[in-house]
PDB file of C-alpha atoms and ligand atoms in Angstrom:
ATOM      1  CA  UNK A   1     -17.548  38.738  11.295  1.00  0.00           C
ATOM      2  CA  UNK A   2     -16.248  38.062   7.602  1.00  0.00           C
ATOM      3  CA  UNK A   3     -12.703  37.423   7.675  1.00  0.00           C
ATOM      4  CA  UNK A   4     -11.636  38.396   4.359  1.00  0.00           C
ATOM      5  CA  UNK A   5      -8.734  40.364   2.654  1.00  0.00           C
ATOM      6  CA  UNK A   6      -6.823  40.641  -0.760  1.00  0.00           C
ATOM      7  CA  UNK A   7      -3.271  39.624  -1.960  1.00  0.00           C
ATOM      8  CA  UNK A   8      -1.183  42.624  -1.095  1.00  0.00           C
ATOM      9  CA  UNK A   9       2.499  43.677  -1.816  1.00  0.00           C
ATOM     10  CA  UNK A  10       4.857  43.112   1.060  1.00  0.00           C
ATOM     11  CA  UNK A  11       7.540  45.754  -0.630  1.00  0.00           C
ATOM     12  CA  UNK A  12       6.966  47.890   2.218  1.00  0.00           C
ATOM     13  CA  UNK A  13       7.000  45.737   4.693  1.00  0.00           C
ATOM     14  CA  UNK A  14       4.898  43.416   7.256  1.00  0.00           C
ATOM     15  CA  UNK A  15       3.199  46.533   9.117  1.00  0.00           C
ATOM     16  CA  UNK A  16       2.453  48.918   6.295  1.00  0.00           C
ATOM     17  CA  UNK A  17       0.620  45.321   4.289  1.00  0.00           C
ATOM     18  CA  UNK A  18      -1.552  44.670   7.595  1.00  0.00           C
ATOM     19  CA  UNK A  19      -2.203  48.686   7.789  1.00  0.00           C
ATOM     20  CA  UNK A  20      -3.205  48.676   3.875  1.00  0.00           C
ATOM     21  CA  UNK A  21      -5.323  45.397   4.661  1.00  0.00           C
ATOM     22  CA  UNK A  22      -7.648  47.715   7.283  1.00  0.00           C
ATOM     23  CA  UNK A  23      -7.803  50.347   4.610  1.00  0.00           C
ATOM     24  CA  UNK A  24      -9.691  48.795   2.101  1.00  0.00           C
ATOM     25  CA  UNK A  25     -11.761  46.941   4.728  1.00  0.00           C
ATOM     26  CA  UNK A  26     -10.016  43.929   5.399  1.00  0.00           C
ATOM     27  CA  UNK A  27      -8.877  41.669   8.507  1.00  0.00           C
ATOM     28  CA  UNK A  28      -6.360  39.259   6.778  1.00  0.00           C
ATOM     29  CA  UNK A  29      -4.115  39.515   3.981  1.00  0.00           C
ATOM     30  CA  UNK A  30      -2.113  37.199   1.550  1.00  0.00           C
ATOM     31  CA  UNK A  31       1.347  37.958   0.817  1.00  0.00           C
ATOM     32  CA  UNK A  32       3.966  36.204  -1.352  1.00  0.00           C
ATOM     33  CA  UNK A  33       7.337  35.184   0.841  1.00  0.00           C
ATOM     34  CA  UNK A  34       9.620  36.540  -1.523  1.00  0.00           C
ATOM     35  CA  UNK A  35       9.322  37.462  -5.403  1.00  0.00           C
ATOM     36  CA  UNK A  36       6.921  35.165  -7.279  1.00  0.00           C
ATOM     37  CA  UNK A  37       9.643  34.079  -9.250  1.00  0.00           C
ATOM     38  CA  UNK A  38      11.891  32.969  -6.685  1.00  0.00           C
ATOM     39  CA  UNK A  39      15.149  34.086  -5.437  1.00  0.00           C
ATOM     40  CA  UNK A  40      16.562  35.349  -2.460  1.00  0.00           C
ATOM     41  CA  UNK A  41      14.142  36.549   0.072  1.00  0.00           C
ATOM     42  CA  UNK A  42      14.755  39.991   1.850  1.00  0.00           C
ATOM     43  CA  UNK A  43      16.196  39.431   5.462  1.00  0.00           C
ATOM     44  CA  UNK A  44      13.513  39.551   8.291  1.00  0.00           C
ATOM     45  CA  UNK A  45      13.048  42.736  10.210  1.00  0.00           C
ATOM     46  CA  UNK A  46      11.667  40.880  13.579  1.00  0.00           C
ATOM     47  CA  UNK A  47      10.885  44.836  15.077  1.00  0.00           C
ATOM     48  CA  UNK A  48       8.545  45.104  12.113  1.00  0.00           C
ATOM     49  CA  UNK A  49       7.250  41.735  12.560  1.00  0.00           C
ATOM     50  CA  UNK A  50       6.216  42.259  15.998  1.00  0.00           C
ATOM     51  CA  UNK A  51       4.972  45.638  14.953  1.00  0.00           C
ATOM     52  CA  UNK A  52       2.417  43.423  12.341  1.00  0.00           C
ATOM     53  CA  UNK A  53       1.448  41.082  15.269  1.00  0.00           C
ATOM     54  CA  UNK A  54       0.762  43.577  17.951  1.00  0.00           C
ATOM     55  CA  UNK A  55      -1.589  45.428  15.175  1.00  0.00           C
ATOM     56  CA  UNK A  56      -3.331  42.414  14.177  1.00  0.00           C
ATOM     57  CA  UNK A  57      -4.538  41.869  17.718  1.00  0.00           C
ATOM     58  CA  UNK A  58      -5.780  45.477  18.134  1.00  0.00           C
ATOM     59  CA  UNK A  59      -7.655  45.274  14.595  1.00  0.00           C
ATOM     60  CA  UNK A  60      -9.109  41.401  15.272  1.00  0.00           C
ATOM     61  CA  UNK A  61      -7.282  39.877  12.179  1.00  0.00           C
ATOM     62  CA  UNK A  62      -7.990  36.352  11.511  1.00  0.00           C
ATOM     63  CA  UNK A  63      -4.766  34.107  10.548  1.00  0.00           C
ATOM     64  CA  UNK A  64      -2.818  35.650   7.529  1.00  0.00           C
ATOM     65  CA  UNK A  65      -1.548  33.607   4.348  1.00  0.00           C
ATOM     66  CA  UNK A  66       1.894  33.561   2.787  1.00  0.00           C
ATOM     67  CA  UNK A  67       1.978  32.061  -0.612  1.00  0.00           C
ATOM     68  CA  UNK A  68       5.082  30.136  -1.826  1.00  0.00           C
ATOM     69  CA  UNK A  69       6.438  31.553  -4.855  1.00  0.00           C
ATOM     70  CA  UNK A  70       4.157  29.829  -7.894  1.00  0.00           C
ATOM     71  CA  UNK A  71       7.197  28.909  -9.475  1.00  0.00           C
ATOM     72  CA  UNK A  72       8.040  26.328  -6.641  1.00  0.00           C
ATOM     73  CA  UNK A  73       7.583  23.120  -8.357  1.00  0.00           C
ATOM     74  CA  UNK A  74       8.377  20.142  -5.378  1.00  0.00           C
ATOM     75  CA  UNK A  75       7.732  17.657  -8.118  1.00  0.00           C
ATOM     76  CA  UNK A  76       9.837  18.667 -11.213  1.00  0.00           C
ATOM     77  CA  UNK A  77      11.714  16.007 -12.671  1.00  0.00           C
ATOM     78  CA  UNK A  78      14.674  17.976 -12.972  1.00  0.00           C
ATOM     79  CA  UNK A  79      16.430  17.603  -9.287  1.00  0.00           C
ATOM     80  CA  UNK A  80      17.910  21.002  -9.882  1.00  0.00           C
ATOM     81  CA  UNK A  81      14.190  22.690  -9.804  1.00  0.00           C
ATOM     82  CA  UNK A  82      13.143  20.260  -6.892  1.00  0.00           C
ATOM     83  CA  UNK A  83      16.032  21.420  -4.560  1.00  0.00           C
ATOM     84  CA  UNK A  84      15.276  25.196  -5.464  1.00  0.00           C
ATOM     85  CA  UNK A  85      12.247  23.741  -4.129  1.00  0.00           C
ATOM     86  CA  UNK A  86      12.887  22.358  -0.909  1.00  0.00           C
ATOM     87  CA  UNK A  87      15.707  25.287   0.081  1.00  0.00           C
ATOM     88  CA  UNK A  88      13.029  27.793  -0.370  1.00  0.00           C
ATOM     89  CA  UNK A  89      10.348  26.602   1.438  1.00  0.00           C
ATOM     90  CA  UNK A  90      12.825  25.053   3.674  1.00  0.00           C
ATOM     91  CA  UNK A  91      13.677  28.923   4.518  1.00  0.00           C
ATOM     92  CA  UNK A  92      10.253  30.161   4.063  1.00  0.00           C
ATOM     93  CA  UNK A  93       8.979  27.921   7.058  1.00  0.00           C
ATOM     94  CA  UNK A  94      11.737  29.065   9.134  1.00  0.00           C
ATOM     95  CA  UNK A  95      11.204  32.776   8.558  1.00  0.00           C
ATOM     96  CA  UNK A  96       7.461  32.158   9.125  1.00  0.00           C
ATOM     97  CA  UNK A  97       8.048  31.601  12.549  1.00  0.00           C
ATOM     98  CA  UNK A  98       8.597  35.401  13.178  1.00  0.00           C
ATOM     99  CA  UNK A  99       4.806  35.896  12.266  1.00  0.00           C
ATOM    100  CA  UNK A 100       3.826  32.045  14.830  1.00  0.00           C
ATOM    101  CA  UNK A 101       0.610  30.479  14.298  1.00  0.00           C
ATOM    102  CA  UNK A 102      -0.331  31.603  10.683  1.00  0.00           C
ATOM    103  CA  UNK A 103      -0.845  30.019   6.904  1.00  0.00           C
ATOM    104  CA  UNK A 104       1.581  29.082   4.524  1.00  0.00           C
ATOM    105  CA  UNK A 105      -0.235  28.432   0.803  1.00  0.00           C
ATOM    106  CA  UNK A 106       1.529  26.639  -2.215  1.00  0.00           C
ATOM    107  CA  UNK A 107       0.852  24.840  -5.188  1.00  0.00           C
ATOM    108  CA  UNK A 108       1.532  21.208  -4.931  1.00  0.00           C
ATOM    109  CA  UNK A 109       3.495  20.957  -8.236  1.00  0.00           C
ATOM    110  CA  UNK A 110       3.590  19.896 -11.822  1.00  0.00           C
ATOM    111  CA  UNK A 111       4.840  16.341 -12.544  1.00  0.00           C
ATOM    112  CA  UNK A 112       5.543  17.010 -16.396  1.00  0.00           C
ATOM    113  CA  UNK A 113       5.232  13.662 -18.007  1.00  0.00           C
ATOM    114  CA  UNK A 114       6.288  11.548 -15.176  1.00  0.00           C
ATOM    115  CA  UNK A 115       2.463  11.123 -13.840  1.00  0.00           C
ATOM    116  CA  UNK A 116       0.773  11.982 -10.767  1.00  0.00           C
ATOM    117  CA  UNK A 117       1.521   9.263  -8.734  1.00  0.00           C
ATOM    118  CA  UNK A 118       5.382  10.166  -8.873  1.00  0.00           C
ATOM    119  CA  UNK A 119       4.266  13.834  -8.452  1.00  0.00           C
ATOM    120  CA  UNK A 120       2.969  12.903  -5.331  1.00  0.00           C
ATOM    121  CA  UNK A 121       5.629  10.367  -3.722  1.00  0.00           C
ATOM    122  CA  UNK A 122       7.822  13.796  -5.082  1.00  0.00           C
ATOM    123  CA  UNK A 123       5.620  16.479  -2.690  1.00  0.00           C
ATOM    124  CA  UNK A 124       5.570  13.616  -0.220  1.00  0.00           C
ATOM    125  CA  UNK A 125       8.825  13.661   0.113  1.00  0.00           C
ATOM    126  CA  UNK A 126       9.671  16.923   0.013  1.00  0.00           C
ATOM    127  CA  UNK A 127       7.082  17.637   2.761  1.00  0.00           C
ATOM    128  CA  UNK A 128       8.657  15.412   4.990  1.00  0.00           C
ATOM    129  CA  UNK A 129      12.119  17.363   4.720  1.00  0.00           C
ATOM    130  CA  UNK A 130      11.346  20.539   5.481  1.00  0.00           C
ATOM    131  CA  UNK A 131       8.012  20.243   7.821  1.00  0.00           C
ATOM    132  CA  UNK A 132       9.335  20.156  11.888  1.00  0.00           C
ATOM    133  CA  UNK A 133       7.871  19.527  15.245  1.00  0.00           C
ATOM    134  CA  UNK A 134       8.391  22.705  16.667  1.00  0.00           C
ATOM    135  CA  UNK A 135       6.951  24.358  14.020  1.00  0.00           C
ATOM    136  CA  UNK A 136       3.104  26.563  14.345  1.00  0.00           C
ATOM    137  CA  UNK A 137       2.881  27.334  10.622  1.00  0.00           C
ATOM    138  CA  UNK A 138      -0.174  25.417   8.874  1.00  0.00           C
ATOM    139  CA  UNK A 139       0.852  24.835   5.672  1.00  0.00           C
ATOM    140  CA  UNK A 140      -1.593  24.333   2.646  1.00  0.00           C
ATOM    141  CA  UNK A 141      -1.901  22.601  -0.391  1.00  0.00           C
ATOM    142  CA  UNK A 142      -3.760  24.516  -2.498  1.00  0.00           C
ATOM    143  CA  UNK A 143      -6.648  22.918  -4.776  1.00  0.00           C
ATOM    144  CA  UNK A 144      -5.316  23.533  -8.334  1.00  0.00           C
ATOM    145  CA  UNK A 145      -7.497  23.817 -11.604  1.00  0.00           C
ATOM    146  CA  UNK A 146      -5.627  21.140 -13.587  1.00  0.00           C
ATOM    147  CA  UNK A 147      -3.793  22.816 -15.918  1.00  0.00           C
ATOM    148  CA  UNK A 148      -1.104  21.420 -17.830  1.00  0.00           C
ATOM    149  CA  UNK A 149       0.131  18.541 -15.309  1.00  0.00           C
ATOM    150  CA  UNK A 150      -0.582  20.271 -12.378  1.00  0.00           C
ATOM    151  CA  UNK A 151      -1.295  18.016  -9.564  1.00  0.00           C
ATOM    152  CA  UNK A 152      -4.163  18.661  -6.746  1.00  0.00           C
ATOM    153  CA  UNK A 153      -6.477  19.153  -9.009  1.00  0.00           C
ATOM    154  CA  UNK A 154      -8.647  16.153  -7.714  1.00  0.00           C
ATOM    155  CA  UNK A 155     -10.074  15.680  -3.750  1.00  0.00           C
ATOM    156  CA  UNK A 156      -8.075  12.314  -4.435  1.00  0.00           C
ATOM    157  CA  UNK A 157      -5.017  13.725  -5.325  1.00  0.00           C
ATOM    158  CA  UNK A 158      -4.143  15.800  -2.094  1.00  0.00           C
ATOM    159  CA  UNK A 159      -5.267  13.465   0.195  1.00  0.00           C
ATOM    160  CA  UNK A 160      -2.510  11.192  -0.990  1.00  0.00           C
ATOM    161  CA  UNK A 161      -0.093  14.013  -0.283  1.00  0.00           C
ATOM    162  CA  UNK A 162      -1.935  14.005   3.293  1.00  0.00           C
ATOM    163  CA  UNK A 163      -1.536  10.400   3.829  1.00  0.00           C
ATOM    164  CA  UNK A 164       2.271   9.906   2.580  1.00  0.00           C
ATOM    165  CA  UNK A 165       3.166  13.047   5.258  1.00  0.00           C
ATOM    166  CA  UNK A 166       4.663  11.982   8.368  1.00  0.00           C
ATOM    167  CA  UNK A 167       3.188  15.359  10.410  1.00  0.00           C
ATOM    168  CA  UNK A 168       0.237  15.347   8.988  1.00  0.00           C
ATOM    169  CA  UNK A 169      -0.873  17.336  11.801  1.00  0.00           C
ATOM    170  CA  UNK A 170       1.083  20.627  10.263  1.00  0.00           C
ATOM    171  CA  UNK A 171      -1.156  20.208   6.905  1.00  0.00           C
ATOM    172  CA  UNK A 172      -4.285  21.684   5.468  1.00  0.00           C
ATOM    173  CA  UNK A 173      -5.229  23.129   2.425  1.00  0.00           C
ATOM    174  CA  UNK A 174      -6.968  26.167   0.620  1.00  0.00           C
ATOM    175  CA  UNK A 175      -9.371  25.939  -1.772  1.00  0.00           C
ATOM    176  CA  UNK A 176      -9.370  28.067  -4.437  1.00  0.00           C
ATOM    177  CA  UNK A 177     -12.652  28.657  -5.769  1.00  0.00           C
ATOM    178  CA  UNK A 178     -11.832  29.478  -9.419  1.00  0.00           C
ATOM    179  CA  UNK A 179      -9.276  26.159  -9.446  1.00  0.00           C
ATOM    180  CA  UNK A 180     -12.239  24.240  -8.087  1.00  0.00           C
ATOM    181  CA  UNK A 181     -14.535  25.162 -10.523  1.00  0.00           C
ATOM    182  CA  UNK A 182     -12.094  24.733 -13.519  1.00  0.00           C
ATOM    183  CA  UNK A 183     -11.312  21.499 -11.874  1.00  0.00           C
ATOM    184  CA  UNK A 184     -14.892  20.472 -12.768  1.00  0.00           C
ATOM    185  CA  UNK A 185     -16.147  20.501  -9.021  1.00  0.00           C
ATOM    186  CA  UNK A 186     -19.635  22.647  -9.718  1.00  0.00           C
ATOM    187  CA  UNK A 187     -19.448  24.672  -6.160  1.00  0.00           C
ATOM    188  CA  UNK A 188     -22.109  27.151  -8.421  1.00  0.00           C
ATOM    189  CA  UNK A 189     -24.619  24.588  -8.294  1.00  0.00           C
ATOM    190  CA  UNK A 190     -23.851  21.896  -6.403  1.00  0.00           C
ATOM    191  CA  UNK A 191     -21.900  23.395  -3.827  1.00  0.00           C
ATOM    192  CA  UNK A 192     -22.889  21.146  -0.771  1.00  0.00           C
ATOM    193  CA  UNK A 193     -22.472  17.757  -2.494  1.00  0.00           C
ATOM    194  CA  UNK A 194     -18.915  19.137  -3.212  1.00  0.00           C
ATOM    195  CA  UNK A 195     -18.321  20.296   0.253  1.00  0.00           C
ATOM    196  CA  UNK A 196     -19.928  16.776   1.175  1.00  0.00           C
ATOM    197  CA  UNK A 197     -16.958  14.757  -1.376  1.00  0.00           C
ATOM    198  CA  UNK A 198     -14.684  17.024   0.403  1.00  0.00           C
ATOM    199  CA  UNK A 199     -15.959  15.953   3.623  1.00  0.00           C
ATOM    200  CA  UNK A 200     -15.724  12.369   3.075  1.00  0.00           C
ATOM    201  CA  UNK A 201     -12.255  12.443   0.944  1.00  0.00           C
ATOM    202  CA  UNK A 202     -10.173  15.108   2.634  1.00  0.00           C
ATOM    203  CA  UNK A 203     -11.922  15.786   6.018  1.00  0.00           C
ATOM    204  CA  UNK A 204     -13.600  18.989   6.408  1.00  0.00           C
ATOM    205  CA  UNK A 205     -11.337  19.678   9.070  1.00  0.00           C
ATOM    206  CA  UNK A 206      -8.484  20.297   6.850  1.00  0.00           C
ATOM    207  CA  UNK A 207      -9.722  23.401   5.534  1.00  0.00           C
ATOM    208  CA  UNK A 208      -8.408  26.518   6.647  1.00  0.00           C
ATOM    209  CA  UNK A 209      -8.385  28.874   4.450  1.00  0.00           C
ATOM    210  CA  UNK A 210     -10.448  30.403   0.881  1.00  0.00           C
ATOM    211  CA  UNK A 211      -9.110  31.883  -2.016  1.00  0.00           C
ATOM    212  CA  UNK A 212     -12.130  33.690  -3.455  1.00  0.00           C
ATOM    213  CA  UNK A 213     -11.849  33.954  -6.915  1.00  0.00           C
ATOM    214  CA  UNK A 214     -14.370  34.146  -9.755  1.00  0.00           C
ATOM    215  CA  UNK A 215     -13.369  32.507 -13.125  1.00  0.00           C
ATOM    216  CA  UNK A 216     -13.593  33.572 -16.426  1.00  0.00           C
ATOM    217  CA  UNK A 217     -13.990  29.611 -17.985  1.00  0.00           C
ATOM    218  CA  UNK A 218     -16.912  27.304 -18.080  1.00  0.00           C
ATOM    219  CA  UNK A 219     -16.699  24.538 -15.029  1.00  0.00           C
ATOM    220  CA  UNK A 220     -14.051  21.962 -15.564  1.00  0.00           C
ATOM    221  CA  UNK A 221     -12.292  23.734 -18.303  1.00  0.00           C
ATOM    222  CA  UNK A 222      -8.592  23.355 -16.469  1.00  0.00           C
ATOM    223  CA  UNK A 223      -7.736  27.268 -17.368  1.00  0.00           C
ATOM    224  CA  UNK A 224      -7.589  28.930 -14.369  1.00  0.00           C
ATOM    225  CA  UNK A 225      -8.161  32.157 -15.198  1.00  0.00           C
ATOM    226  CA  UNK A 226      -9.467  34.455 -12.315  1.00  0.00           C
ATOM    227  CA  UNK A 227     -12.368  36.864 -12.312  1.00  0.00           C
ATOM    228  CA  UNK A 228     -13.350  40.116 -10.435  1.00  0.00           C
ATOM    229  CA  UNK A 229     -16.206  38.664  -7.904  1.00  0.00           C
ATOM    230  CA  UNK A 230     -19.742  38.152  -9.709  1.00  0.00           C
ATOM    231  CA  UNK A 231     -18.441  39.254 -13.338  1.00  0.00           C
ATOM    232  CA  UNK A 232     -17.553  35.296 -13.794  1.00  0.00           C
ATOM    233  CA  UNK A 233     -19.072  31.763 -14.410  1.00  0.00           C
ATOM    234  CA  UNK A 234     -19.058  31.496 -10.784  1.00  0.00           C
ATOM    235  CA  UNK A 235     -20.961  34.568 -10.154  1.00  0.00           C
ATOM    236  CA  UNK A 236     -22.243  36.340  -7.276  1.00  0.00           C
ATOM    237  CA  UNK A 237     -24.861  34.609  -5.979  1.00  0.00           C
ATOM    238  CA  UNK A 238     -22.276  31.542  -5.575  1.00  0.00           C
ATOM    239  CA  UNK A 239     -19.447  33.390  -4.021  1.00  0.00           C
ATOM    240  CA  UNK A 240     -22.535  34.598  -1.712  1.00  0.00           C
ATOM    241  CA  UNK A 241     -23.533  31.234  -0.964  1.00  0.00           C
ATOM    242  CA  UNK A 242     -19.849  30.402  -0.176  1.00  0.00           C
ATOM    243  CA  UNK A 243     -19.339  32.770   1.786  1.00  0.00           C
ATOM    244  CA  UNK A 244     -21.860  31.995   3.814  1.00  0.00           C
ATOM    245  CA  UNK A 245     -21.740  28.264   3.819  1.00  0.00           C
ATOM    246  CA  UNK A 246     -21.830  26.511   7.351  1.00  0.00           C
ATOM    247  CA  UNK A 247     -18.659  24.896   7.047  1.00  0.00           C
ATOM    248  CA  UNK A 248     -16.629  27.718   5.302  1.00  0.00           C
ATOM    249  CA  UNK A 249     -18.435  30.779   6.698  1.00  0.00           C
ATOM    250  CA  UNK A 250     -15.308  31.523   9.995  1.00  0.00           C
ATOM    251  CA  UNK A 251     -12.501  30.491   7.369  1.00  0.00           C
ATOM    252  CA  UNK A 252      -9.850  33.521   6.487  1.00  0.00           C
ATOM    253  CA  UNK A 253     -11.481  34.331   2.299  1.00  0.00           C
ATOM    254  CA  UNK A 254      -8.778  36.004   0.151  1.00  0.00           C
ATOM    255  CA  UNK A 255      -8.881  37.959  -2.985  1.00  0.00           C
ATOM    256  CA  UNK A 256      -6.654  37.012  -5.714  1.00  0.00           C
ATOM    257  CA  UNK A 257      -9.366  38.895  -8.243  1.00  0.00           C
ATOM    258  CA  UNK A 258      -7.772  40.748 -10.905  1.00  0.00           C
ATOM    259  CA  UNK A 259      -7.888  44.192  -9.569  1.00  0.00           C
ATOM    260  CA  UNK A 260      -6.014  46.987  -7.799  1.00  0.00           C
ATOM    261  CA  UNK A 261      -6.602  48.137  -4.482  1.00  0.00           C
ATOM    262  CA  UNK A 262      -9.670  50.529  -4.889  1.00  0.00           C
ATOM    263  CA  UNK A 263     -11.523  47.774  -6.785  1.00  0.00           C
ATOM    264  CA  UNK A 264     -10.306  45.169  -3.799  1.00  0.00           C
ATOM    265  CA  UNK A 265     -12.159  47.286  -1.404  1.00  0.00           C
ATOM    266  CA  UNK A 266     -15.193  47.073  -3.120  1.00  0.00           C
ATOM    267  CA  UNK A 267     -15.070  43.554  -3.645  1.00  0.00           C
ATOM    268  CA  UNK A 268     -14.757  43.649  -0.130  1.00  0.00           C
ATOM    269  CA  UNK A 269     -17.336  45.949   0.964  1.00  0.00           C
ATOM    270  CA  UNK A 270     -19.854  44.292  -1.443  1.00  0.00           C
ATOM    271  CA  UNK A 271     -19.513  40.578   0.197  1.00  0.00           C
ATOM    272  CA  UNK A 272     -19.605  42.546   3.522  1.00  0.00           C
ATOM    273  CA  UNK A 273     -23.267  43.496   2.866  1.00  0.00           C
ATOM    274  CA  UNK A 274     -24.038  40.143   2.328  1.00  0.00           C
ATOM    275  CA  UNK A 275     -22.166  38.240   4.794  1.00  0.00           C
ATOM    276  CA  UNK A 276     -25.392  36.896   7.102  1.00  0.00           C
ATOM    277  CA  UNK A 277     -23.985  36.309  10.081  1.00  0.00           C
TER     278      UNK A 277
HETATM  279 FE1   FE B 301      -1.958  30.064  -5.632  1.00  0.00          FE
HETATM  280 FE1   FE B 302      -5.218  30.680  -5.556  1.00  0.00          FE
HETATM  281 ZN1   ZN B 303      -5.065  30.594  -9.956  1.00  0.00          ZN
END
């Protein structure tokens, strides 16, 4: 089965998201941990928690993402921003632990000005604060489209974050489809020498999870700029082949299309009917 779902509101809580996952045809869902622009997060209600995980047994759900606020920047070179940093997903990774054994997404940073290779030994760092034995969250860099000074937006890049983390063992990334492509990796055309590059730089084995986006931009124009499915560069005889790709094919997809929920389920039923396996 195609696990697959969309990025849904958590306002009305963990059972009512994995409830309006099912309704629009899904078996996963992302969710953000707390307002995309940061700030406090609302105080977990564990009843409601175990509510989501006894439903997502009885309705086969596949792991479910949270996604760090996108205004988390690890590698700012203001400390002030880089502590905001660490306490949230400090906090984040101990709330995730009422929902054990799931994905938690975020971007790797920005270095603004002071290069990658400081961005990095920055997210190293940080990563090596906040990740802990006990903990069953995976937690994922996500591949980023290169925009601005974004960093992850190279194969390269992240596995240096890999390699300077201390429990490696906790970390695996996402790739995002439209970042990908406006990273200049062509997964349209060329998707299994890029899986292959993967492969060799990252390890296959790191992958866990898909966000499924089309883009509106030409390949490698650093925009990131998401698309409904098939009305993009990408189009939808790629996000077909990706979906159905050997080595991606039982990874948790996720819609972060612009669209409500109505046009979500279709995006859902459509790659449905042409999910091969
Ligand atoms: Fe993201
Ligand atoms: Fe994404
Ligand atoms: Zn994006």
């Amino acid at each position: 089965m195609l696990n697959i779902g969309a990025h849904l509101s958590i306002s009305k809580g963990f059972l009512a998201c994995g409830k309006e996952a099912v309704s629009i045809g899904g078996n996963t869902f992302q969710f953000f941990t707390r307002n995309p622009r940061g700030g406090k997060a609302k105080e977990i209600d564990k009843k409601d928690a175990d509510a989501l995980i006894e439903y997502m047994k009885e309705h086969n759900f596949s792991k479910i993402l949270a996604h760090a606020p996108y205004t988390l920047n690890p590698c700012s070179a203001t400390e002030k921003t880089r502590e905001f940093a660490l306490e949230t997903m400090k906090d984040d990774l101990k709330r995730m632990e009422f929902l054990p054994n799931n994905l938690y997404n975020f971007h790797p940073g920005s270095h603004v000005g002071q290069g990658a290779e400081k961005g990095i030994e920055l997210i190293t760092k940080q990563l090596n604060t906040v990740l802990f034995p006990e903990m069953t969250t995976t937690v994922l860099l996500e591949t980023m489209a290169g925009k601005g000074s974004e960093v992850g937006k190279t194969f390269e890049e992240l596995r240096s974050i890999i390699d300077g983390v201390d429990l490696d063992e906790k970390i695996g990334i996402c790739l995002d489809t439209c970042h990908v492509f406006d990273g200049g990796y062509d997964i349209k055309d060329n998707l299994e020498e890029v899986l292959e590059e993967f492969d060799k730089i990252i390890g296959i084995k790191r992958l866990k999870a898909i966000h499924l986006n089309d883009s509106k931009n030409y390949l490698g124009c650093h925009k990131d700029r998401h698309e409904k499915i098939g009305k993009g560069a990408i189009g939808l005889e790629g996000m077909i082949k990706i979906i159905n790709h050997k080595d991606l094919k039982d990874l948790p997809f996720f819609l972060e299309t612009p669209n409500d929920i109505d046009g979500y389920a279709e995006e859902i039923k459509l790659l449905r009917e042409n999910y091969k396996y």
